[in-house]
Tab-separated table of C-alpha atoms in Angstrom:
chain	number	residue	atom	x	y	z
A	30	MET	CA	-33.819	-5.156	23.262
A	31	LEU	CA	-31.129	-4.120	20.747
A	32	ASN	CA	-27.844	-5.968	21.069
A	33	LEU	CA	-24.889	-3.626	21.572
A	34	GLU	CA	-22.391	-5.719	19.617
A	35	ARG	CA	-24.757	-5.899	16.665
A	36	LEU	CA	-25.170	-2.131	16.772
A	37	ARG	CA	-21.379	-1.880	16.814
A	38	THR	CA	-21.281	-4.038	13.676
A	39	LEU	CA	-23.870	-1.834	11.963
A	40	ASP	CA	-21.922	1.268	12.946
A	41	ALA	CA	-18.739	-0.226	11.474
A	42	LEU	CA	-20.570	-1.018	8.237
A	43	ALA	CA	-21.836	2.542	8.002
A	44	ARG	CA	-18.374	3.983	8.671
A	45	HIS	CA	-16.357	1.640	6.442
A	46	GLY	CA	-18.888	1.249	3.657
A	47	SER	CA	-18.345	-2.475	3.111
A	48	VAL	CA	-18.540	-5.823	4.893
A	49	SER	CA	-14.803	-6.409	4.401
A	50	GLY	CA	-13.957	-2.939	5.751
A	51	ALA	CA	-16.194	-3.454	8.779
A	52	ALA	CA	-14.626	-6.860	9.412
A	53	GLU	CA	-11.124	-5.385	9.264
A	54	GLY	CA	-12.060	-2.532	11.584
A	55	LEU	CA	-13.672	-4.884	14.090
A	56	HIS	CA	-10.908	-7.521	13.756
A	57	VAL	CA	-13.413	-10.253	12.889
A	58	THR	CA	-14.218	-12.291	9.788
A	59	THR	CA	-16.595	-11.126	7.049
A	60	SER	CA	-18.762	-14.119	7.922
A	61	ALA	CA	-19.073	-12.865	11.503
A	62	VAL	CA	-20.188	-9.445	10.241
A	63	SER	CA	-22.819	-11.017	7.972
A	64	GLN	CA	-24.111	-13.210	10.797
A	65	GLN	CA	-24.405	-10.275	13.200
A	66	MET	CA	-26.287	-8.225	10.612
A	67	ALA	CA	-28.675	-11.101	9.860
A	68	LYS	CA	-29.457	-11.402	13.569
A	69	LEU	CA	-29.963	-7.638	13.871
A	70	GLU	CA	-32.392	-7.646	10.923
A	71	ARG	CA	-34.411	-10.384	12.631
A	72	GLU	CA	-34.420	-8.419	15.888
A	73	VAL	CA	-35.735	-5.209	14.315
A	74	GLY	CA	-37.956	-6.956	11.740
A	75	GLN	CA	-36.681	-4.805	8.864
A	76	GLN	CA	-34.160	-5.131	6.057
A	77	LEU	CA	-31.043	-3.125	6.912
A	78	LEU	CA	-28.789	-4.125	4.004
A	79	ALA	CA	-29.422	-4.355	0.273
A	80	ARG	CA	-27.279	-5.714	-2.524
A	81	ASN	CA	-25.310	-3.069	-4.433
A	82	GLY	CA	-23.376	-4.690	-7.277
A	83	ARG	CA	-20.870	-6.998	-5.633
A	84	GLY	CA	-21.210	-5.201	-2.311
A	85	VAL	CA	-23.968	-4.003	-0.023
A	86	ARG	CA	-25.505	-0.696	0.956
A	87	LEU	CA	-27.606	0.388	3.910
A	88	THR	CA	-31.328	0.688	3.346
A	89	ASP	CA	-33.236	3.712	4.661
A	90	ALA	CA	-33.965	1.725	7.812
A	91	GLY	CA	-30.298	0.739	8.017
A	92	ARG	CA	-29.116	4.348	7.798
A	93	LEU	CA	-31.667	5.444	10.409
A	94	LEU	CA	-30.601	2.745	12.849
A	95	ALA	CA	-26.908	3.429	12.117
A	96	GLU	CA	-27.384	7.064	13.155
A	97	HIS	CA	-28.890	5.914	16.442
A	98	ALA	CA	-26.114	3.319	16.831
A	99	ALA	CA	-23.420	5.990	16.534
A	100	ARG	CA	-25.064	8.040	19.294
A	101	ILE	CA	-25.605	4.978	21.500
A	102	LEU	CA	-21.981	3.864	21.137
A	103	SER	CA	-20.765	7.381	21.918
A	104	GLN	CA	-22.840	7.364	25.109
A	105	VAL	CA	-21.412	3.954	25.998
A	106	GLU	CA	-17.897	5.386	25.513
A	107	ILE	CA	-18.742	8.291	27.818
A	108	ALA	CA	-20.190	5.905	30.419
A	109	GLN	CA	-17.063	3.736	30.303
A	110	SER	CA	-14.882	6.834	30.627
A	111	ASP	CA	-16.857	8.047	33.621
A	112	LEU	CA	-16.644	4.655	35.325
A	113	GLU	CA	-12.888	4.482	34.694
A	114	ALA	CA	-12.494	8.015	36.027
A	115	GLN	CA	-14.500	7.203	39.161
A	116	ARG	CA	-12.419	4.098	39.773
A	117	GLY	CA	-9.260	6.092	39.068
A	118	GLN	CA	-7.289	3.073	37.900
A	119	VAL	CA	-5.351	2.725	34.663
A	120	VAL	CA	-6.526	-0.724	33.583
A	121	GLY	CA	-8.117	-2.503	30.650
A	122	GLU	CA	-7.176	-2.353	26.979
A	123	LEU	CA	-5.749	0.614	25.108
A	124	ARG	CA	-5.183	0.658	21.320
A	125	LEU	CA	-2.556	3.080	20.025
A	126	GLY	CA	-1.636	4.127	16.500
A	127	ALA	CA	1.344	6.164	15.280
A	128	PHE	CA	3.198	7.091	12.118
A	129	PRO	CA	6.328	4.921	11.696
A	130	THR	CA	9.035	7.239	13.048
A	131	ALA	CA	6.921	8.041	16.119
A	132	ALA	CA	6.324	4.338	16.675
A	133	ARG	CA	10.080	3.767	16.527
A	134	GLY	CA	11.123	6.896	18.419
A	135	LEU	CA	8.425	7.135	21.109
A	136	PHE	CA	6.710	3.798	21.669
A	137	PRO	CA	9.588	1.829	23.239
A	138	ALA	CA	10.068	4.313	26.092
A	139	ALA	CA	6.378	5.211	26.471
A	140	LEU	CA	5.151	1.609	26.476
A	141	GLY	CA	7.881	0.579	28.902
A	142	HIS	CA	6.754	3.374	31.215
A	143	LEU	CA	3.113	2.261	31.003
A	144	ARG	CA	4.026	-1.385	31.621
A	145	ASP	CA	6.048	-0.505	34.728
A	146	ARG	CA	3.575	1.992	36.187
A	147	HIS	CA	0.303	0.354	35.157
A	148	PRO	CA	0.625	-3.447	34.918
A	149	GLY	CA	-3.152	-3.822	34.641
A	150	LEU	CA	-3.201	-1.967	31.317
A	151	ARG	CA	-2.853	-3.982	28.094
A	152	VAL	CA	-1.591	-1.868	25.195
A	153	THR	CA	-1.641	-2.805	21.506
A	154	THR	CA	-0.083	-0.688	18.756
A	155	THR	CA	-0.389	-0.211	14.999
A	156	GLU	CA	1.626	1.867	12.531
A	157	MET	CA	-0.484	4.196	10.376
A	158	GLU	CA	-0.045	7.469	8.531
A	159	PRO	CA	-1.444	10.638	10.188
A	160	ALA	CA	-4.585	11.110	8.083
A	161	ALA	CA	-5.472	7.425	8.385
A	162	ALA	CA	-4.816	7.600	12.128
A	163	VAL	CA	-7.249	10.481	12.572
A	164	ARG	CA	-9.919	8.512	10.719
A	165	ALA	CA	-9.168	5.443	12.857
A	166	VAL	CA	-9.666	7.455	16.063
A	167	LEU	CA	-12.935	8.890	14.761
A	168	ARG	CA	-14.161	5.399	13.832
A	169	GLY	CA	-13.115	4.010	17.208
A	170	ASP	CA	-10.602	1.582	15.667
A	171	VAL	CA	-7.867	3.004	17.914
A	172	ASP	CA	-8.208	4.870	21.200
A	173	LEU	CA	-5.307	7.297	20.775
A	174	ALA	CA	-3.070	8.124	17.827
A	175	VAL	CA	0.231	9.956	17.487
A	176	VAL	CA	0.048	12.241	14.461
A	177	LEU	CA	1.991	15.175	13.043
A	178	ASP	CA	1.772	18.318	11.046
A	179	TRP	CA	4.462	20.621	9.669
A	180	TYR	CA	5.234	24.153	10.791
A	181	ASN	CA	3.651	25.478	7.578
A	182	LYS	CA	1.069	22.739	6.816
A	183	PRO	CA	-1.468	21.832	9.543
A	184	LEU	CA	-3.087	18.416	9.577
A	185	PRO	CA	-6.890	18.784	9.516
A	186	VAL	CA	-8.258	17.564	12.864
A	187	PRO	CA	-12.078	17.311	12.907
A	188	ASP	CA	-14.314	18.446	15.734
A	189	GLY	CA	-14.886	15.830	18.382
A	190	LEU	CA	-11.204	15.065	18.937
A	191	SER	CA	-8.988	16.204	21.807
A	192	ARG	CA	-5.261	16.714	21.323
A	193	ALA	CA	-2.113	17.094	23.407
A	194	PRO	CA	1.361	18.169	22.209
A	195	ILE	CA	4.194	15.653	22.525
A	196	LEU	CA	7.220	17.360	20.971
A	197	ASP	CA	8.489	19.503	18.113
A	198	ASP	CA	10.690	17.445	15.805
A	199	PRO	CA	13.407	19.295	13.841
A	200	ALA	CA	14.198	18.063	10.338
A	201	ASP	CA	17.455	18.324	8.387
A	202	VAL	CA	18.405	17.675	4.792
A	203	ALA	CA	20.287	14.402	4.364
A	204	LEU	CA	22.785	14.383	1.508
A	205	PRO	CA	25.735	12.315	0.257
A	206	ALA	CA	29.058	13.080	1.944
A	207	ALA	CA	30.486	14.167	-1.420
A	208	HIS	CA	27.730	16.748	-1.974
A	209	PRO	CA	29.018	20.363	-2.320
A	210	LEU	CA	26.857	21.456	0.667
A	211	ALA	CA	27.772	18.545	2.956
A	212	ALA	CA	30.169	20.599	5.078
A	213	ARG	CA	27.798	23.549	5.557
A	214	ALA	CA	26.589	24.472	9.041
A	215	GLU	CA	23.128	25.168	7.608
A	216	ALA	CA	21.402	25.624	4.261
A	217	ASP	CA	18.139	26.776	2.694
A	218	LEU	CA	15.863	24.249	1.019
A	219	GLU	CA	15.988	26.158	-2.258
A	220	GLU	CA	19.743	25.561	-2.453
A	221	PHE	CA	18.892	21.969	-3.401
A	222	ALA	CA	16.880	23.038	-6.453
A	223	ASP	CA	19.187	21.149	-8.828
A	224	ASP	CA	19.226	17.908	-6.793
A	225	ASP	CA	17.161	14.798	-7.219
A	226	TRP	CA	14.802	14.319	-4.270
A	227	ILE	CA	13.979	11.126	-2.418
A	228	THR	CA	10.565	11.461	-0.842
A	229	TRP	CA	7.534	9.650	0.547
A	230	GLY	CA	4.703	7.917	-1.288
A	231	GLU	CA	2.390	9.747	-3.652
A	232	ALA	CA	-0.321	11.787	-1.863
A	233	GLU	CA	1.178	11.121	1.598
A	234	PHE	CA	0.959	14.087	3.942
A	235	CYS	CA	4.744	14.561	4.213
A	236	HIS	CA	5.214	14.241	0.443
A	237	GLU	CA	2.564	16.896	-0.178
A	238	TRP	CA	4.246	19.122	2.416
A	239	LEU	CA	7.605	18.842	0.603
A	240	LEU	CA	6.074	19.699	-2.774
A	241	ASP	CA	4.124	22.661	-1.358
A	242	THR	CA	7.139	23.991	0.560
A	243	LEU	CA	9.596	23.804	-2.337
A	244	ARG	CA	7.095	25.266	-4.803
A	245	SER	CA	6.441	28.166	-2.422
A	246	LYS	CA	10.173	28.927	-2.777
A	247	GLY	CA	10.019	28.839	-6.563
A	248	VAL	CA	11.490	25.330	-6.858
A	249	GLU	CA	9.848	22.532	-8.836
A	250	PRO	CA	11.445	19.446	-7.243
A	251	ARG	CA	12.725	16.569	-9.319
A	252	ILE	CA	11.302	13.515	-7.539
A	253	ALA	CA	13.615	10.640	-8.366
A	254	HIS	CA	12.716	8.002	-5.772
A	255	ARG	CA	9.911	7.294	-3.320
A	256	ALA	CA	10.187	5.256	-0.120
A	257	GLU	CA	7.860	4.962	2.858
A	258	GLU	CA	10.582	4.408	5.466
A	259	HIS	CA	13.217	6.995	6.370
A	260	ALA	CA	15.811	4.225	6.654
A	261	THR	CA	15.219	3.355	2.996
A	262	GLN	CA	15.418	7.007	1.985
A	263	LEU	CA	18.749	7.369	3.800
A	264	ALA	CA	20.091	4.214	2.139
A	265	LEU	CA	19.312	5.777	-1.247
A	266	VAL	CA	21.071	8.973	-0.166
A	267	ALA	CA	24.102	6.899	0.871
A	268	ALA	CA	24.164	5.468	-2.653
A	269	GLY	CA	24.433	9.008	-4.056
A	270	LEU	CA	20.956	8.927	-5.608
A	271	GLY	CA	19.609	12.180	-4.203
A	272	VAL	CA	18.797	14.164	-1.074
A	273	CYS	CA	15.903	13.881	1.372
A	274	VAL	CA	14.335	15.606	4.359
A	275	ALA	CA	15.389	13.685	7.473
A	276	PRO	CA	13.375	14.357	10.665
A	277	ARG	CA	15.325	13.552	13.845
A	278	LEU	CA	12.606	11.584	15.664
A	279	GLY	CA	13.337	7.882	15.331
A	280	ARG	CA	16.157	8.506	12.872
A	281	GLY	CA	18.909	6.425	14.446
A	282	PRO	CA	22.549	6.386	13.282
A	283	LEU	CA	23.183	7.704	9.790
A	284	PRO	CA	24.502	5.265	7.172
A	285	ALA	CA	28.130	5.628	6.123
A	286	GLY	CA	28.493	8.269	3.467
A	287	VAL	CA	25.512	10.381	4.593
A	288	ARG	CA	25.664	13.838	6.149
A	289	THR	CA	22.860	16.030	7.472
A	290	VAL	CA	22.616	19.806	7.240
A	291	PRO	CA	20.112	21.776	9.359
A	292	VAL	CA	17.738	24.032	7.433
A	293	ARG	CA	18.518	27.698	8.068
A	294	HIS	CA	14.890	28.621	8.801
A	295	ALA	CA	14.099	25.702	11.077
A	296	VAL	CA	11.920	23.018	9.531
A	297	ARG	CA	9.908	21.323	12.269
A	298	ARG	CA	7.172	18.747	12.595
A	299	HIS	CA	4.656	19.208	15.414
A	300	VAL	CA	3.973	15.795	16.954
A	301	TYR	CA	0.870	15.369	19.103
A	302	ALA	CA	-1.646	12.820	20.360
A	303	VAL	CA	-5.333	12.808	19.428
A	304	TRP	CA	-8.272	10.915	20.931
A	305	ARG	CA	-12.041	11.144	20.956
A	306	ALA	CA	-13.304	13.940	23.199
A	307	ASP	CA	-15.882	11.599	24.725
A	308	ALA	CA	-12.956	9.569	26.137
A	309	ASP	CA	-11.351	12.581	27.839
A	310	ARG	CA	-11.894	11.256	31.358
A	311	ARG	CA	-10.385	7.808	30.772
A	312	PRO	CA	-7.338	7.498	33.044
A	313	SER	CA	-5.674	5.204	30.479
A	314	ILE	CA	-5.857	7.927	27.814
A	315	ARG	CA	-4.316	10.481	30.151
A	316	ALA	CA	-1.632	8.017	31.266
A	317	ALA	CA	-0.701	7.246	27.650
A	318	ALA	CA	-0.532	10.937	26.696
A	319	ASP	CA	1.700	11.632	29.715
A	320	ALA	CA	3.973	8.665	28.880
A	321	LEU	CA	4.309	9.818	25.270
A	322	ARG	CA	5.081	13.367	26.371
A	323	ALA	CA	7.756	12.097	28.786
A	324	ALA	CA	9.270	9.994	25.992
A	325	GLY	CA	9.301	13.103	23.787
A	326	GLU	CA	11.026	15.161	26.471
A	327	GLY	CA	13.764	12.537	26.555
A	328	ILE	CA	14.392	13.172	22.843
A	329	ALA	CA	13.919	16.919	22.455
């Protein structure tokens, strides 16, 4: 009889590609992963892992069993969802992920709602960027993630995931109070062609969106500073070091010396929740999506 937890370990190894990655995804030690795999090899009587430089790789038998493990675990997820749906109670554990401004702007209200309405549900949360969050949902590392795309740049969402809209998040341009456009009622992005830009990290989804959008308007942006957090970006704006795009979700009070100007042709982020389609019937997933949507309605 194959042990389900050992199959889960094999599946994590196949998805993450390393013992350390599997251990991180499963929230266990690398030693625990190695022990589980050694036991699984004894159970099946075949070698599932082989040395590959300093790491390991799956053997042919390992890949074959990993394919079966993925299907078995998916069926287990469906069975758990069906049992939860039949019971009709929002209980158990739910793991949520969200990009930082959604975590700050949505989680406090949504998690408070879930705690009050469903005391038998234990929720844990993690901050993660949208693309990483989608991968985490696919791997089963989180149950539901809050992600985003821009009005002119969709986030690729693979087959096998369900999604539900939460809110549309308008974005402004934040600029120093002394900037010539600070008193404007609205402005076009291309009017900031001569400004230094403060943006997100290299290759991040929002950074790539800004580059693509400005270049589509004939502007090659001068990227002066990079910061992951909007609060840090706004602090740099307050110091007169450039301008930045400032979404309203989770923004909080502006620092002294910073003004925001709406973009004439509205710049919006579409914020939505994603989860594995085989978990569609879980009452906890539906309850979390509803709580997030209610939190978004309180902001919009």
